[in-house]
C-alpha positions as protocol buffer text, in pm:
chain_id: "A"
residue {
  index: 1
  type: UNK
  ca { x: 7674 y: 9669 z: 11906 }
}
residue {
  index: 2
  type: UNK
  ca { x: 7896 y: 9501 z: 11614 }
}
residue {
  index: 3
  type: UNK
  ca { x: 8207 y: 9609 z: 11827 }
}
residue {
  index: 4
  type: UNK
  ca { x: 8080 y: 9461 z: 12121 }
}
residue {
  index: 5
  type: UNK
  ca { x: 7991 y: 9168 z: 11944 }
}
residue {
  index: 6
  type: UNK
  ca { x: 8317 y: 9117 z: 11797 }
}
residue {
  index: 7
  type: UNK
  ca { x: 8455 y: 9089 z: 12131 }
}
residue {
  index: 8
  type: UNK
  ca { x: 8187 y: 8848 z: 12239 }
}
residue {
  index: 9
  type: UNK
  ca { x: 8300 y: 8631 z: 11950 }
}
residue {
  index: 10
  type: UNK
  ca { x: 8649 y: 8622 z: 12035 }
}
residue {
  index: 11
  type: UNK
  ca { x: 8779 y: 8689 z: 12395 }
}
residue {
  index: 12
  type: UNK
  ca { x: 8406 y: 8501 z: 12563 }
}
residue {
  index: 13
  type: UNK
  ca { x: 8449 y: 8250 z: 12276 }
}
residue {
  index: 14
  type: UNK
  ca { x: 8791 y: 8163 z: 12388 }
}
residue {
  index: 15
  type: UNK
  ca { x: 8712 y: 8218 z: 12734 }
}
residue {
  index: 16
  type: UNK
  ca { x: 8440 y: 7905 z: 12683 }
}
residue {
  index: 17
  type: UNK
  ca { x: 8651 y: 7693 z: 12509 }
}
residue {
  index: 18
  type: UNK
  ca { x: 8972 y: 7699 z: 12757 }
}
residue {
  index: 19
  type: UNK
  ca { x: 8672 y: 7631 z: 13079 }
}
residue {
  index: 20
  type: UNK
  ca { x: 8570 y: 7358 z: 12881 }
}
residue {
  index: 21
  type: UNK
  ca { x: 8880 y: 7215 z: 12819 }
}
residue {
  index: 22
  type: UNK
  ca { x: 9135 y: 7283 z: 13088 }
}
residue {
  index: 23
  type: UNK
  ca { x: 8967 y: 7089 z: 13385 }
}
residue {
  index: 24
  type: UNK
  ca { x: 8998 y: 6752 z: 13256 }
}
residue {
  index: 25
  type: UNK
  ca { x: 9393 y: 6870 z: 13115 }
}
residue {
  index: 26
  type: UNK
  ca { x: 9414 y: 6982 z: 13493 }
}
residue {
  index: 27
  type: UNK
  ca { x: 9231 y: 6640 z: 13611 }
}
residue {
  index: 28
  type: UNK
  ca { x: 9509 y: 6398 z: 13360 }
}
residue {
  index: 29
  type: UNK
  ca { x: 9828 y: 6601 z: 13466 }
}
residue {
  index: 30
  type: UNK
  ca { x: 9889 y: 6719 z: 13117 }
}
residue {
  index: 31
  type: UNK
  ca { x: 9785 y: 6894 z: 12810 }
}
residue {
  index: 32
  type: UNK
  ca { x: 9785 y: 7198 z: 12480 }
}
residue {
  index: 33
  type: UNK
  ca { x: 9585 y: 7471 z: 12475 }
}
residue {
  index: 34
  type: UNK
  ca { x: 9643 y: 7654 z: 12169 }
}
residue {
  index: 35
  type: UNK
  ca { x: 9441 y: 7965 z: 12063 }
}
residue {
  index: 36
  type: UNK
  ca { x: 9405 y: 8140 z: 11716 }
}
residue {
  index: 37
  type: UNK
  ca { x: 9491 y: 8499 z: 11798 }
}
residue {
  index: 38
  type: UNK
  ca { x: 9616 y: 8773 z: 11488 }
}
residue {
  index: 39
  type: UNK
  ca { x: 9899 y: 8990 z: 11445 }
}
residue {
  index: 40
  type: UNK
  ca { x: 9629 y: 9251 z: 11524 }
}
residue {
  index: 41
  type: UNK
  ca { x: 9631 y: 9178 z: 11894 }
}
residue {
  index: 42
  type: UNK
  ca { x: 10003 y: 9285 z: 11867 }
}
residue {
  index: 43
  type: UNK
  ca { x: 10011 y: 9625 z: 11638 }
}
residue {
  index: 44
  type: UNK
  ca { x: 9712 y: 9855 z: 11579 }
}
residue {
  index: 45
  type: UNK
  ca { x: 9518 y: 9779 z: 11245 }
}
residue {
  index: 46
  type: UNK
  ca { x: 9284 y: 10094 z: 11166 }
}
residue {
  index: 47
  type: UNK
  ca { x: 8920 y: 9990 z: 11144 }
}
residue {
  index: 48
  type: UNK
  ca { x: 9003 y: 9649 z: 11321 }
}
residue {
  index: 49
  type: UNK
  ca { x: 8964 y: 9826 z: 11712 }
}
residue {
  index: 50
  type: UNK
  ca { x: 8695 y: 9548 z: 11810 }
}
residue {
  index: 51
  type: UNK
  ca { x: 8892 y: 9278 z: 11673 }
}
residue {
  index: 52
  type: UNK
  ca { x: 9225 y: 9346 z: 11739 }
}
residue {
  index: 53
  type: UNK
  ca { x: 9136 y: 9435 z: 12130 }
}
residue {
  index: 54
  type: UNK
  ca { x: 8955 y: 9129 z: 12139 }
}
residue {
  index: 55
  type: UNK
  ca { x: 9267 y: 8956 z: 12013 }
}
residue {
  index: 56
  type: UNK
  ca { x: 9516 y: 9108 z: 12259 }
}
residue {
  index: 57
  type: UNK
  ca { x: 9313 y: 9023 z: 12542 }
}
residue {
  index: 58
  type: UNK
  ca { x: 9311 y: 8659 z: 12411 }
}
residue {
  index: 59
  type: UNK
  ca { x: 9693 y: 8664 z: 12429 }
}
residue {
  index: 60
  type: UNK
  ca { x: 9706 y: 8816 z: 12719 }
}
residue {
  index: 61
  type: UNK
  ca { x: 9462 y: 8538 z: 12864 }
}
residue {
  index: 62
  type: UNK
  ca { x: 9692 y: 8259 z: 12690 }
}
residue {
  index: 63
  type: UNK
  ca { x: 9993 y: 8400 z: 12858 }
}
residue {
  index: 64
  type: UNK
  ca { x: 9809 y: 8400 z: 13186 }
}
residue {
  index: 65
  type: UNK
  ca { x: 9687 y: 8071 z: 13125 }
}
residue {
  index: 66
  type: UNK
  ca { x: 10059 y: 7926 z: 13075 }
}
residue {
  index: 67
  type: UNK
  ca { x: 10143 y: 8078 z: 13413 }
}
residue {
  index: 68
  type: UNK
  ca { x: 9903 y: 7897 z: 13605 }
}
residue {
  index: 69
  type: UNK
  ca { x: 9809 y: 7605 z: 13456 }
}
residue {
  index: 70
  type: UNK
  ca { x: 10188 y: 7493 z: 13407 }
}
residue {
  index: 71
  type: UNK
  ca { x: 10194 y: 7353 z: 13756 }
}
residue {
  index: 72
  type: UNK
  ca { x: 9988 y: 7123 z: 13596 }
}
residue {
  index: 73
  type: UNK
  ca { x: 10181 y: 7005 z: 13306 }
}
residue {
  index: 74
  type: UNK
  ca { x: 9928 y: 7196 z: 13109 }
}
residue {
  index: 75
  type: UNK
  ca { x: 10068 y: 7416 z: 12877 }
}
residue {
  index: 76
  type: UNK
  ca { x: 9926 y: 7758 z: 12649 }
}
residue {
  index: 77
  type: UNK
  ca { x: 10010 y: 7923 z: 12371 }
}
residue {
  index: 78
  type: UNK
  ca { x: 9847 y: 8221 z: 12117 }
}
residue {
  index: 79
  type: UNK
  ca { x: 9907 y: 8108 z: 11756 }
}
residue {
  index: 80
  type: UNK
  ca { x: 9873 y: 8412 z: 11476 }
}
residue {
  index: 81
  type: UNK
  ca { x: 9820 y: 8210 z: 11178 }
}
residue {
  index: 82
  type: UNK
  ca { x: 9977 y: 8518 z: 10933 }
}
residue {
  index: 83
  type: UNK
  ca { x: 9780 y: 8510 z: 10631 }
}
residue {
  index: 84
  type: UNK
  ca { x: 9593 y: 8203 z: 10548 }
}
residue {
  index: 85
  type: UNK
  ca { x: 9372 y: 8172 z: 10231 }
}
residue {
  index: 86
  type: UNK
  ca { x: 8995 y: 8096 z: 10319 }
}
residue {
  index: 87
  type: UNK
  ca { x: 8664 y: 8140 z: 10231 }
}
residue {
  index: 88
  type: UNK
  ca { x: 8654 y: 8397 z: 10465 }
}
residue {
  index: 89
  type: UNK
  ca { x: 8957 y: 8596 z: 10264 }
}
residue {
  index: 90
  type: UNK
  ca { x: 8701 y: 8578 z: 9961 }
}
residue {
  index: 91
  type: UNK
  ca { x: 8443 y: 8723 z: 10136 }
}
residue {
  index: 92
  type: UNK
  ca { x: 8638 y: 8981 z: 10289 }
}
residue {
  index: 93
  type: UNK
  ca { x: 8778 y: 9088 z: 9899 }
}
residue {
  index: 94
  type: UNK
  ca { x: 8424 y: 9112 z: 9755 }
}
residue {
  index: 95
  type: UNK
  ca { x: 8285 y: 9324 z: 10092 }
}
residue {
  index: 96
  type: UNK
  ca { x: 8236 y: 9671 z: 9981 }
}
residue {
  index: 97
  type: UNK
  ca { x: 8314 y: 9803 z: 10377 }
}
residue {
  index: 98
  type: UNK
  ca { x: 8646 y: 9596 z: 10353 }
}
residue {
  index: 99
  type: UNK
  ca { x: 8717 y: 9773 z: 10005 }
}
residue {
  index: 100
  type: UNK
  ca { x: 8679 y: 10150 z: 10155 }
}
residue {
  index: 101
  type: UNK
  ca { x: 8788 y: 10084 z: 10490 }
}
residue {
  index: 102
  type: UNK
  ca { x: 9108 y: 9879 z: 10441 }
}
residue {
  index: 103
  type: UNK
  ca { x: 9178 y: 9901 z: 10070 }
}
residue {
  index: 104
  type: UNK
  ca { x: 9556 y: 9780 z: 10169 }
}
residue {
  index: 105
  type: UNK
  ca { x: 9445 y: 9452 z: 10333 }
}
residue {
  index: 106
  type: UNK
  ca { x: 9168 y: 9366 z: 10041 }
}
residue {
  index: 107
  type: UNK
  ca { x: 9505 y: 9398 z: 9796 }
}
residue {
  index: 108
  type: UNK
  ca { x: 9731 y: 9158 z: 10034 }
}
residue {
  index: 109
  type: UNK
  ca { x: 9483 y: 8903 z: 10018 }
}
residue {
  index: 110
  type: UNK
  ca { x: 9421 y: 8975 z: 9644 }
}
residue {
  index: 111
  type: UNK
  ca { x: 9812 y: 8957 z: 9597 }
}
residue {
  index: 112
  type: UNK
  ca { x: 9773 y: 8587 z: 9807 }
}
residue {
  index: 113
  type: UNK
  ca { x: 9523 y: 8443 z: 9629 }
}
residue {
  index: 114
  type: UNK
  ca { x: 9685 y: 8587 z: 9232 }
}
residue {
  index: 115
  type: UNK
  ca { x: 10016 y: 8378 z: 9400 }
}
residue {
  index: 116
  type: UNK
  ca { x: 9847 y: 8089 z: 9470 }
}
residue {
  index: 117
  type: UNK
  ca { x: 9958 y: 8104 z: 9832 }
}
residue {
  index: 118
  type: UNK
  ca { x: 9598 y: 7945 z: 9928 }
}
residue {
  index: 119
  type: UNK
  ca { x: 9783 y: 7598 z: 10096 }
}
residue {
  index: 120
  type: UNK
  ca { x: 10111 y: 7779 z: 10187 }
}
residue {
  index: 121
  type: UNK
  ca { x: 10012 y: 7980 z: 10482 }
}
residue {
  index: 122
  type: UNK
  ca { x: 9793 y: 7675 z: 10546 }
}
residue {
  index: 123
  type: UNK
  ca { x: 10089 y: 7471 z: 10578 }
}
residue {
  index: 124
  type: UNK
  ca { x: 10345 y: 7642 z: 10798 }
}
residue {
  index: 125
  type: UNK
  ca { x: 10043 y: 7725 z: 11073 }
}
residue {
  index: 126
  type: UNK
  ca { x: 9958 y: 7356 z: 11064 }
}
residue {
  index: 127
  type: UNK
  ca { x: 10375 y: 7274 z: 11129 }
}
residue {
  index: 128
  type: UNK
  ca { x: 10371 y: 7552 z: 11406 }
}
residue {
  index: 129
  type: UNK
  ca { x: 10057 y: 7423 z: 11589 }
}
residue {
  index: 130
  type: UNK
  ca { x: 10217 y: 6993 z: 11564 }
}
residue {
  index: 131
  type: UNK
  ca { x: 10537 y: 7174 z: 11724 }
}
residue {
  index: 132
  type: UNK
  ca { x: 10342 y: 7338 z: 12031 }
}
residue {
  index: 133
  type: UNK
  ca { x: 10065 y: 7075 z: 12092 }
}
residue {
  index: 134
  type: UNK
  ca { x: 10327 y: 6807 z: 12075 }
}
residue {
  index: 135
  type: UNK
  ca { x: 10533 y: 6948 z: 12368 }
}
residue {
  index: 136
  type: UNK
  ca { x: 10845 y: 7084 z: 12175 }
}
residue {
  index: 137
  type: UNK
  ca { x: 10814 y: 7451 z: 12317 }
}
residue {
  index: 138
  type: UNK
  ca { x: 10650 y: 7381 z: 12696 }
}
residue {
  index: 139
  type: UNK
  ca { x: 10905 y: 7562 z: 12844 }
}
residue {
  index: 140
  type: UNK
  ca { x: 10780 y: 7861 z: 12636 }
}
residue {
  index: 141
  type: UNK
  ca { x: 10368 y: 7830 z: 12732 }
}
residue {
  index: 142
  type: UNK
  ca { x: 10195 y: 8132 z: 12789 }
}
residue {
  index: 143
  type: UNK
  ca { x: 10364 y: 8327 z: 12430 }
}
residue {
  index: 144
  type: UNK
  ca { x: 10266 y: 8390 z: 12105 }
}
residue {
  index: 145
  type: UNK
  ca { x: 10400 y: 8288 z: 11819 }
}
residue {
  index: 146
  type: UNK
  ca { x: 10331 y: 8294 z: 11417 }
}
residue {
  index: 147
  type: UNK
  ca { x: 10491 y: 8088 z: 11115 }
}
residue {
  index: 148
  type: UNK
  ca { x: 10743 y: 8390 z: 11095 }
}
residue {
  index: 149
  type: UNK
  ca { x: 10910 y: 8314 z: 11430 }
}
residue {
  index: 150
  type: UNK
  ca { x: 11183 y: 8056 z: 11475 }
}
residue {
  index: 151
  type: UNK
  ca { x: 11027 y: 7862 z: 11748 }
}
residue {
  index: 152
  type: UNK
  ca { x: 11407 y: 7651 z: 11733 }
}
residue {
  index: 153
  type: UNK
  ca { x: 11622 y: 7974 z: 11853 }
}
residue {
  index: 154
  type: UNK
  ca { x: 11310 y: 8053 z: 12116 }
}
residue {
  index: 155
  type: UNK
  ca { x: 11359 y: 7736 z: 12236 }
}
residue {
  index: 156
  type: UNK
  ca { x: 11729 y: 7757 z: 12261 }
}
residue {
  index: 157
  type: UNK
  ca { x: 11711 y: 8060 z: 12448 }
}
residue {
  index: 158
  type: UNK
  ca { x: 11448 y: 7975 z: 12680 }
}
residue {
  index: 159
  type: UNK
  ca { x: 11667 y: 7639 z: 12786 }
}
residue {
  index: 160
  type: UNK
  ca { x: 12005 y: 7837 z: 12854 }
}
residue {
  index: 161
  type: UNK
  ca { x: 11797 y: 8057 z: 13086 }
}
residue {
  index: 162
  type: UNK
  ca { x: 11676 y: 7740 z: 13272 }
}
C-alpha cells in the first residue's frame, strides 16, 4: 500500500498538475512546464523502488509532454534538484527506517547539513529552473536536467543539430 501510494503521490500528482495547467498554455500559444523529478528516476537507489519508478515515469511523461505540446510553443522539462537541504532532509536523518535502510544517504545529508550547504543546492536549482521557464533551452523540452549539467553546451549542441 505505501508503494502504491508513493506512486500516487508522484506520477498522478504530476499527472494533475500538467491537466491543470497545459490547456490554458495550449489555449495562449505558449508556456513552462517544469517538474521536480530525482536522480532516482535515472539510476536504481535500493529501498527507493516506489519512488524512483514513480520518478522515471514522471520523466518519461515530461519528455512526452515536450513532444507534443511543442507544436504549441509549450515547452517541458524534468528538473532533479540534486541535493537540497529541507525540512524534509531533517526528517529523513532522524527516521530510524532511513537509518537501517539507507545508512549512506542519512550520512550525505548529514555531511550537507555539517557543510552548511542548506542555501547552496537551493541556489543553483532555483538558477536552473529561471533558465528553462524563461525560454533559454526550448529547443531542448521534453529532457531532464540537474544543477550538475551544463545546460550552455546542451544548448550549443542542440542548435548545430538544427
Amino acid at each position: 500500500e505505501q508503494w502504491w501510494y508513493t506512486e500516487e503521490t508522484h506520477l498522478r500528482g504530476a499527472f494533475l498538475y500538467i491537466n491543470q495547467l497545459v490547456p490554458g498554455m495550449i489555449e495562449r500559444g505558449s508556456g513552462h512546464v517544469l517538474t521536480m523529478v530525482s536522480g532516482a528516476g535515472v539510476r536504481p537507489v535500493p529501498y527507493f523502488s516506489g519512488y524512483g519508478v514513480a520518478k522515471a515515469a514522471q520523466i518519461r511523461l515530461m519528455e512526452i509532454l515536450g513532444l507534443e505540446a511543442k507544436a504549441n510553443n509549450v515547452f517541458a522539462f524534468a528538473v532533479s534538484p540534486g541535493l537540497v537541504y529541507t525540512e524534509l532532509a531533517e526528517s529523513t536523518i532522524n527516521d530510524a527506517g532511513a537509518q537501517k535502510w539507507m545508512p549512506q544517504f542519512v550520512e550525505r545529508l548529514k555531511e550537507a547539513r555539517n557543510a552548511g550547504e542548506e542555501e547552496q543546492g537551493l541556489a543553483l536549482v532555483s538558477e536552473l529552473c529561471v533558465r528553462l521557464a524563461c525560454g533559454d533551452a526550448d529547443l531542448l523540452t521534453g529532457q531532464h536536467f540537474s544543477p550538475a549539467d551544463n545546460l550552455d553546451e546542451h544548448i550549443e549542441k542542440a542548435k548545430q543539430s538544427v
